[in-house]
PDB file of C-alpha atoms in Angstrom:
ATOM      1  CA  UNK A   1      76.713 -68.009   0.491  1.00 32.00           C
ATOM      2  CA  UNK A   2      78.047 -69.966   3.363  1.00 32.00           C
ATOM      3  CA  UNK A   3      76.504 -70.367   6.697  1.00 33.00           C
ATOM      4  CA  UNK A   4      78.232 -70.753  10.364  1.00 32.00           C
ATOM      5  CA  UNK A   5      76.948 -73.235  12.357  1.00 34.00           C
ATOM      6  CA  UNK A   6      78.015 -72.421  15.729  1.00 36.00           C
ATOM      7  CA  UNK A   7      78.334 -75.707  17.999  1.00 36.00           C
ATOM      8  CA  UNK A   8      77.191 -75.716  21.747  1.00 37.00           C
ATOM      9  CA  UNK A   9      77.321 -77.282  24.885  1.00 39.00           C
ATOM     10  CA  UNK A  10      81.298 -77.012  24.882  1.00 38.00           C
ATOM     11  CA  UNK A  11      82.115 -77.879  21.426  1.00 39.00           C
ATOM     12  CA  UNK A  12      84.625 -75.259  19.974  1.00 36.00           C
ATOM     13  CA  UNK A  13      85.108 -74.207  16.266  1.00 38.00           C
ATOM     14  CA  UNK A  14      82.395 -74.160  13.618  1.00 41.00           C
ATOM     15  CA  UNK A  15      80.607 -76.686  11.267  1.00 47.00           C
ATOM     16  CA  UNK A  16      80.294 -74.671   7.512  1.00 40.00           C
ATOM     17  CA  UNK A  17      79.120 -75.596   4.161  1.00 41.00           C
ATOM     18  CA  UNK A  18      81.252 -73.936   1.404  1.00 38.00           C
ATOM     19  CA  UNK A  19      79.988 -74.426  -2.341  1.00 39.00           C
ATOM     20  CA  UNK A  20      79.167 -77.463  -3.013  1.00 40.00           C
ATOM     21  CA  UNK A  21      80.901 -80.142  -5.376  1.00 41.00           C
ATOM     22  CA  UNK A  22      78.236 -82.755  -6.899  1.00 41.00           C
ATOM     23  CA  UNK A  23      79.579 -85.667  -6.676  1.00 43.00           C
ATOM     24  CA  UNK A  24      77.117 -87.977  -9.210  1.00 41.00           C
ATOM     25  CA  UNK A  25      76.681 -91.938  -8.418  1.00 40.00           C
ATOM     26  CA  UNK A  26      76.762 -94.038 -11.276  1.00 35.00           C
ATOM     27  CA  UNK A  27      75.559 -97.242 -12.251  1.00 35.00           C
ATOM     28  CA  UNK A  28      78.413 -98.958 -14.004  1.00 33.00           C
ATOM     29  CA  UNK A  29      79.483-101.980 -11.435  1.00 36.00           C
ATOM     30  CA  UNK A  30      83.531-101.711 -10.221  1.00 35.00           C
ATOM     31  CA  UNK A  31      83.747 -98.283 -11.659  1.00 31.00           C
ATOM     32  CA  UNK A  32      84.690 -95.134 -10.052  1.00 30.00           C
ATOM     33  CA  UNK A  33      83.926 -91.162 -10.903  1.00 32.00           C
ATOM     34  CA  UNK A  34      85.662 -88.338  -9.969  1.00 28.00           C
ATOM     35  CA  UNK A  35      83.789 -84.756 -10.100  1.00 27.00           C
ATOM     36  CA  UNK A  36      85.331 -81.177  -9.583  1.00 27.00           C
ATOM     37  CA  UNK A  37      82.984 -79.046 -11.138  1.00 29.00           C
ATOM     38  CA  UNK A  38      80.778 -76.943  -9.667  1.00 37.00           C
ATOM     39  CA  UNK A  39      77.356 -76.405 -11.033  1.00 46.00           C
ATOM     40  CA  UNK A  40      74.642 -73.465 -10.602  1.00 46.00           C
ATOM     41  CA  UNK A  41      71.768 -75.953 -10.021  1.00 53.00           C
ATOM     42  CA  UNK A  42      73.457 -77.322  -7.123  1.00 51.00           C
ATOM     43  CA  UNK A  43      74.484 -73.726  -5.996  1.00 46.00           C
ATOM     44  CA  UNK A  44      70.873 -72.965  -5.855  1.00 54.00           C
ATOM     45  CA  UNK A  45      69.920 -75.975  -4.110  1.00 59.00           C
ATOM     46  CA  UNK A  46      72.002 -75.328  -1.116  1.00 52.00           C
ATOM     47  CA  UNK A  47      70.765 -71.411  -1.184  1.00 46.00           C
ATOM     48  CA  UNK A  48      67.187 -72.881  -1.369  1.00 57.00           C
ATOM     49  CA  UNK A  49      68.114 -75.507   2.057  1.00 52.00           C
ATOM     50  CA  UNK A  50      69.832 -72.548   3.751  1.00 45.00           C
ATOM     51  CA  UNK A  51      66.763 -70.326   3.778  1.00 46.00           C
ATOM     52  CA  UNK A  52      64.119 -72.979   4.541  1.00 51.00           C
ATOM     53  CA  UNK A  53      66.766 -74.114   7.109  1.00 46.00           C
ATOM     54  CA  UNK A  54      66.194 -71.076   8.934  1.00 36.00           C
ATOM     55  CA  UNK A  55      62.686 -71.026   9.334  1.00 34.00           C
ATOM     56  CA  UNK A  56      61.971 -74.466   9.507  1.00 42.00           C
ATOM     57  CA  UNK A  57      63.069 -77.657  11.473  1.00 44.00           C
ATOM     58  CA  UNK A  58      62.407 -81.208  10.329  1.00 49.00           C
ATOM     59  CA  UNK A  59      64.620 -83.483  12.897  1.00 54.00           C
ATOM     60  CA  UNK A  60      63.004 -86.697  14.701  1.00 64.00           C
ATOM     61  CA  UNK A  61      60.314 -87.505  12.373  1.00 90.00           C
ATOM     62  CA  UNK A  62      60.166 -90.258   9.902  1.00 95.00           C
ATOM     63  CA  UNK A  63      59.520 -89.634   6.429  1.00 97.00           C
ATOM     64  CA  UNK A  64      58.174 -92.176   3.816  1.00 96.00           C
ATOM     65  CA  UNK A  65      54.983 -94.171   4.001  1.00 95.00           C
ATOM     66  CA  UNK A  66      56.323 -96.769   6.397  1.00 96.00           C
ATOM     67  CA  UNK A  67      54.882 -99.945   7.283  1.00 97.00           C
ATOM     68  CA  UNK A  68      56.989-103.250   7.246  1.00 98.00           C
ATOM     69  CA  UNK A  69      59.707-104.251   9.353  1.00 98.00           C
ATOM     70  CA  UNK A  70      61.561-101.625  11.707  1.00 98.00           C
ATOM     71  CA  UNK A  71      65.163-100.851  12.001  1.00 98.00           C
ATOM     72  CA  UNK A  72      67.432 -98.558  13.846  1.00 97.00           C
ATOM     73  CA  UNK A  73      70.847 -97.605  14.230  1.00 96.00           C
ATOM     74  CA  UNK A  74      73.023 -99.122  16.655  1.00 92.00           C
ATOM     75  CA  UNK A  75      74.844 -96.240  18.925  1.00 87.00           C
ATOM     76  CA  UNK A  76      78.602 -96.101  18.526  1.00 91.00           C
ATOM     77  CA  UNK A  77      80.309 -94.171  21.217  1.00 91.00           C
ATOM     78  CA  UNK A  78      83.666 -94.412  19.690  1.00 94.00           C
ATOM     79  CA  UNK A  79      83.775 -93.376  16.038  1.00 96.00           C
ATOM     80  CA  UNK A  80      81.561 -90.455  13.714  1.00 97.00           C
ATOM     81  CA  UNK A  81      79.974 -91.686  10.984  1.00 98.00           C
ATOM     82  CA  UNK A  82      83.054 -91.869   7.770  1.00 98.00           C
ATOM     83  CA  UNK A  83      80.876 -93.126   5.064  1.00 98.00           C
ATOM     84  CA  UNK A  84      77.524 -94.051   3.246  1.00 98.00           C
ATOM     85  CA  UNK A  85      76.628 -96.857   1.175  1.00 98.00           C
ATOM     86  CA  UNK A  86      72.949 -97.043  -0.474  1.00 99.00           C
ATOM     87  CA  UNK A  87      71.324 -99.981  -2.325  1.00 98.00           C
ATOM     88  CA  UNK A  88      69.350 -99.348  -5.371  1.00 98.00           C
ATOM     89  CA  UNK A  89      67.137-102.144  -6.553  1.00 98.00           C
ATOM     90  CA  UNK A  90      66.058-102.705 -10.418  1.00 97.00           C
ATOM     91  CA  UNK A  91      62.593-100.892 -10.151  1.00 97.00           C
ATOM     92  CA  UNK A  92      64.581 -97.610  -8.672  1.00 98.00           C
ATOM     93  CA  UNK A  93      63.696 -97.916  -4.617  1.00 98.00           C
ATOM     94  CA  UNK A  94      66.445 -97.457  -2.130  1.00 99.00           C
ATOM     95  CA  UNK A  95      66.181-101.038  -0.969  1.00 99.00           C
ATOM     96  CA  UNK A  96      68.959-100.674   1.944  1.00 99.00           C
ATOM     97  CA  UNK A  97      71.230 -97.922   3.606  1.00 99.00           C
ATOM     98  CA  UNK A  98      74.417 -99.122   5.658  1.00 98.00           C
ATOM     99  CA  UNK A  99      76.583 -96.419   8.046  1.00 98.00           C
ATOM    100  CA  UNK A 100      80.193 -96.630   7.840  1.00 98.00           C
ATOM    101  CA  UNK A 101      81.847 -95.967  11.470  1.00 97.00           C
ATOM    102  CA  UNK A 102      85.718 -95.351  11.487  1.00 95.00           C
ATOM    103  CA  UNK A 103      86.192 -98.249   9.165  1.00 96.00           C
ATOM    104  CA  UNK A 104      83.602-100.700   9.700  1.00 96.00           C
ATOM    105  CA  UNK A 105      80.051-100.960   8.330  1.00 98.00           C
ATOM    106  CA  UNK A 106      77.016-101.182   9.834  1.00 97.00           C
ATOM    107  CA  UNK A 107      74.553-103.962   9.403  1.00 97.00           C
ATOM    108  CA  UNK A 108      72.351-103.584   6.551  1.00 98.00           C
ATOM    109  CA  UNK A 109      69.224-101.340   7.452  1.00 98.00           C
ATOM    110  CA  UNK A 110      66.185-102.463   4.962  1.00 98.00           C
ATOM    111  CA  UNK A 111      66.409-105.470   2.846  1.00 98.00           C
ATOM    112  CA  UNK A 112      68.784-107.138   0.685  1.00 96.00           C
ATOM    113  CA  UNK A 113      69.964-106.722  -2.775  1.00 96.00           C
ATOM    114  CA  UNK A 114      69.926-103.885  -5.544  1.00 97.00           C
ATOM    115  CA  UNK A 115      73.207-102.387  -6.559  1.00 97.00           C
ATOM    116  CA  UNK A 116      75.469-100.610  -3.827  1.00 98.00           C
ATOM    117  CA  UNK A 117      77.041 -96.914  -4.396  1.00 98.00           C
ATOM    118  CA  UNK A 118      79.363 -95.683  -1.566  1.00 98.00           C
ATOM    119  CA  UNK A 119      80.088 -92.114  -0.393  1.00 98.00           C
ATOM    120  CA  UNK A 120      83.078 -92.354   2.112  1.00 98.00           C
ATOM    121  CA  UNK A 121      83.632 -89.022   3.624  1.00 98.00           C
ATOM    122  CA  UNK A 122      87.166 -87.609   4.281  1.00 97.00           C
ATOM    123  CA  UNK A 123      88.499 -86.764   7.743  1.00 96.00           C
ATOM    124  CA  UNK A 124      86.823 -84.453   9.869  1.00 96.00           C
ATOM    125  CA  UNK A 125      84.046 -84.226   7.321  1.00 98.00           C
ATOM    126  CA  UNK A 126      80.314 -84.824   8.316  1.00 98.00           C
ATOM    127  CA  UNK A 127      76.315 -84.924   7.236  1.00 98.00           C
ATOM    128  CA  UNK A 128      74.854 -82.318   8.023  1.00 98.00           C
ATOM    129  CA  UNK A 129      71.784 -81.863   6.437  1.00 97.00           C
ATOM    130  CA  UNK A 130      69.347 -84.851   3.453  1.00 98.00           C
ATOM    131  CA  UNK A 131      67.100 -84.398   0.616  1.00 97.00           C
ATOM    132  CA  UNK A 132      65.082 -87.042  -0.494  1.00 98.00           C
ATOM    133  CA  UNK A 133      61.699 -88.267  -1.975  1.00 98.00           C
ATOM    134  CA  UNK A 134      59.351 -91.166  -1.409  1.00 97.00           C
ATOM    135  CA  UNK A 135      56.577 -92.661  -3.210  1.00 96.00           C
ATOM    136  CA  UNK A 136      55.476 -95.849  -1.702  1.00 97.00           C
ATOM    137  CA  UNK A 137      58.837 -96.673  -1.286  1.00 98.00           C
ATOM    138  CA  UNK A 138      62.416 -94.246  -0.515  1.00 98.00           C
ATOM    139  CA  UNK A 139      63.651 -93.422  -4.135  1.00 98.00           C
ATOM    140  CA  UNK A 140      65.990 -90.502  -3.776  1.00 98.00           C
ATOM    141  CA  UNK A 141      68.664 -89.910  -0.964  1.00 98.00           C
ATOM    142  CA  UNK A 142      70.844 -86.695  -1.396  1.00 98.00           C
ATOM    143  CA  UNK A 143      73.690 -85.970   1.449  1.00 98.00           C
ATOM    144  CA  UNK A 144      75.023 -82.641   2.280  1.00 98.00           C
ATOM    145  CA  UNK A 145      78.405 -82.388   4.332  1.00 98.00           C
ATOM    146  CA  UNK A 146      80.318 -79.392   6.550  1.00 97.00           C
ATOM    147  CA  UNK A 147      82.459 -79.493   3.684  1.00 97.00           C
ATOM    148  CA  UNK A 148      80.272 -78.440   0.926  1.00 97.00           C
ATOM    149  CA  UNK A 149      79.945 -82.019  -0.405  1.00 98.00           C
ATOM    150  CA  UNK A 150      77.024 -83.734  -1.697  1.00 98.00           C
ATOM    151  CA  UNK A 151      76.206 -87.333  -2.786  1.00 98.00           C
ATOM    152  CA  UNK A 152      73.441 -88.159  -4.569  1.00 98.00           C
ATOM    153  CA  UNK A 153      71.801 -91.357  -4.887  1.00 98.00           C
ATOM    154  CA  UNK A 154      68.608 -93.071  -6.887  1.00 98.00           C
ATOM    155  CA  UNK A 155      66.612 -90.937  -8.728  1.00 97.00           C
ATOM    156  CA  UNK A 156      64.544 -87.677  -7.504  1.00 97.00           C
ATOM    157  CA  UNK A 157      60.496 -88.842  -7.864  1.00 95.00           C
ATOM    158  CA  UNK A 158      57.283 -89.031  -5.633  1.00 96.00           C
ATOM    159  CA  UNK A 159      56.927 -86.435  -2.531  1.00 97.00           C
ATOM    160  CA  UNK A 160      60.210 -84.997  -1.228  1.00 97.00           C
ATOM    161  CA  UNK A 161      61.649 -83.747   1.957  1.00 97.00           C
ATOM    162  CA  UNK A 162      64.204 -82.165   3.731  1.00 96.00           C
ATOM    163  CA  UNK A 163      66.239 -82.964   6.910  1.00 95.00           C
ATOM    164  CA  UNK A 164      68.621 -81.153   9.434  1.00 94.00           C
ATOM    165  CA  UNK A 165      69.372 -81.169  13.208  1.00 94.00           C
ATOM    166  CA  UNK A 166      67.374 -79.268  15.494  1.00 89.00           C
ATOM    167  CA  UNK A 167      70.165 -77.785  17.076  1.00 92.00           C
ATOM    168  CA  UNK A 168      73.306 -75.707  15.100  1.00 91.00           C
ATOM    169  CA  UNK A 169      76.339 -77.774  15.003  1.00 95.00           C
ATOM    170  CA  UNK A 170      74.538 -81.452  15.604  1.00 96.00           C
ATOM    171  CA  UNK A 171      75.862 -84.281  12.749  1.00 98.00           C
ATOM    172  CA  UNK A 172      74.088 -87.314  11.551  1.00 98.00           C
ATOM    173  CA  UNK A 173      74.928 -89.688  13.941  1.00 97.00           C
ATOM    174  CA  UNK A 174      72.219 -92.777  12.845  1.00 97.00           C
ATOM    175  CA  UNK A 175      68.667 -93.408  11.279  1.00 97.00           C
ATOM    176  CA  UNK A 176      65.575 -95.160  11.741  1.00 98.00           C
ATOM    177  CA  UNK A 177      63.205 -96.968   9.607  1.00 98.00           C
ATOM    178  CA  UNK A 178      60.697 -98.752   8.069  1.00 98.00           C
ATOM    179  CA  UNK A 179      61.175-101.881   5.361  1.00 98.00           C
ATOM    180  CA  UNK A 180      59.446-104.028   3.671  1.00 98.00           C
ATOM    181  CA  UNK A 181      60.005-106.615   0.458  1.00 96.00           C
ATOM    182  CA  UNK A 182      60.768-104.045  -2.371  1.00 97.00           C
ATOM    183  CA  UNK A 183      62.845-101.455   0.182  1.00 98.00           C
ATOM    184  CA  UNK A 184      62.724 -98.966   2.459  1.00 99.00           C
ATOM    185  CA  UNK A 185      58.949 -97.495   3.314  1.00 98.00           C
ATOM    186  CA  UNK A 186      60.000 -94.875   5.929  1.00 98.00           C
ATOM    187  CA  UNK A 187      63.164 -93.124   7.323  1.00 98.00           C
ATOM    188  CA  UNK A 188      64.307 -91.271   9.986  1.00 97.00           C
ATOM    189  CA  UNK A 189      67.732 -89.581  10.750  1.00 97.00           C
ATOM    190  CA  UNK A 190      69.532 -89.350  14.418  1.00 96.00           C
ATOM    191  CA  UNK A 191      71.442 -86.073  14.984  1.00 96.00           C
ATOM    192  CA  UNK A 192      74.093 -85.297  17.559  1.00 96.00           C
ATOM    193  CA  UNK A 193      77.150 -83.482  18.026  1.00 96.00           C
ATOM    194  CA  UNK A 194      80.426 -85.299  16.960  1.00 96.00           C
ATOM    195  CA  UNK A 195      82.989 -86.928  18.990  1.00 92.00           C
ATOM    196  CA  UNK A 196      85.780 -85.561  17.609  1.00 75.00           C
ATOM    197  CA  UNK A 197      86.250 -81.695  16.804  1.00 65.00           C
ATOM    198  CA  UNK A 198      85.050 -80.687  13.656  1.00 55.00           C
ATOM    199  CA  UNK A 199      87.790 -79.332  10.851  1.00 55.00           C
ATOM    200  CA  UNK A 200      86.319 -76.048   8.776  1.00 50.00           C
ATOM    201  CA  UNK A 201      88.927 -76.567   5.958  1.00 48.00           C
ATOM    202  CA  UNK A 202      87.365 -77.062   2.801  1.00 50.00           C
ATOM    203  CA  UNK A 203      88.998 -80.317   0.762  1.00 46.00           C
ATOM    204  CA  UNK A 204      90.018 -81.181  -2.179  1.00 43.00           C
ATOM    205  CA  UNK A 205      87.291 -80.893  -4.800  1.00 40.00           C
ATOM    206  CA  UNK A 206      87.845 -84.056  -6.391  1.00 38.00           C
ATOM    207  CA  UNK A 207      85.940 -87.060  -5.007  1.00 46.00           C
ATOM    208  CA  UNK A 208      85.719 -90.629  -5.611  1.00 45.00           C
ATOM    209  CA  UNK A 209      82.452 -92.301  -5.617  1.00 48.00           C
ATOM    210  CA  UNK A 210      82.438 -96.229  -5.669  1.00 54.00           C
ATOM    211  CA  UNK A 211      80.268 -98.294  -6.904  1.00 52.00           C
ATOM    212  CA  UNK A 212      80.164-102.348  -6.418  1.00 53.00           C
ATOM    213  CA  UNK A 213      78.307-104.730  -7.707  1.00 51.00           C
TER     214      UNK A 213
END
């Protein structure tokens, strides 16, 4: 099943997620994985999001515990959101998130350390919609694209959640959080429409996801 995400407010063309490719992170420092396959749990996933994600809106909350220092994106006006990169520490909390924008990275949103994985998203591609769970600290951090990609990162324990815009066609354009010495206690997600006009072609279905050290 695919949904059509008609944009507003003067944006032309449509924002759809196809089936979706898993696209695993590992844990193996300098090493790379490529995924094609397509499996019926994932299938299932993104029929599960696509009904709750039409009787239920999540947007402009903050999920987690919290507590700690606070964070927030920085606005940029000139380029979407191209990649990911999350920061896994040794006890299994998301200890950082960083936002790639055209081809720079964002400061580091939560605290250092842990071991990075990156999701870099091809052109014309965009987050549309997160699953995740939280105990007393972010532990699981899944990201679902226009493209029918997903990234997953950490490991799926505690209470989870669900995120999307409020609005049809709005993209992740930020977050917002909480942090304290072990990771990230609370998050939030920004959601606007993007700068540039979305593309509805679906793309390759094989996708690199790096991991560094």
């Amino acid at each position: 099943m695919c949904r059509t995400f008609k944009p507003q407010h003067g944006h032309s063309g449509s924002l759809w997620p196809c089936p979706l490719v898993l696209a695993r992170v590992t844990w193996t420092p300098g090493s790379a994985r490529s995924l094609g396959t397509r499996e019926p749990e994932t299938m299932l996933l993104w029929l599960t999001l696509t009904i709750l994600w039409s009787t239920t809106c999540w947007a402009d909350q903050m999920y987690g515990n919290g507590g700690g220092t606070y964070f927030s994106s920085s606005i940029d006006n000139k380029n979407d959101i191209s990649g990911i990169r999350v920061s896994i520490g040794p006890i299994g909390t998301i200890k950082s998130i960083q936002l790639r924008f055209g081809s720079a990275w964002s400061e580091i949103y939560g605290v250092s350390g842990g071991r990075a994985q990156e999701f870099i998203l091809q052109p014309d591609e965009y987050i549309i919609g997160l699953v995740g769970s939280h105990r007393v600290y972010l532990r699981y951090l899944v990201v679902y694209t226009n493209l029918g990609r997903q990234a997953i990162f950490g490991q799926n324990s505690g209470r989870s959640f669900i995120v999307y815009p409020d609005v049809s066609g709005k993209v992740l354009t930020g977050l917002f959080g909480q942090s304290q010495l072990l990771g990230i206690t609370g998050i939030g997600f920004k959601w606007d429409y993007p700068l540039a006009e979305p593309e509805t072609t679906p793309p390759s279905t094989t996708q690199n996801i790096e991991t560094t050290p």
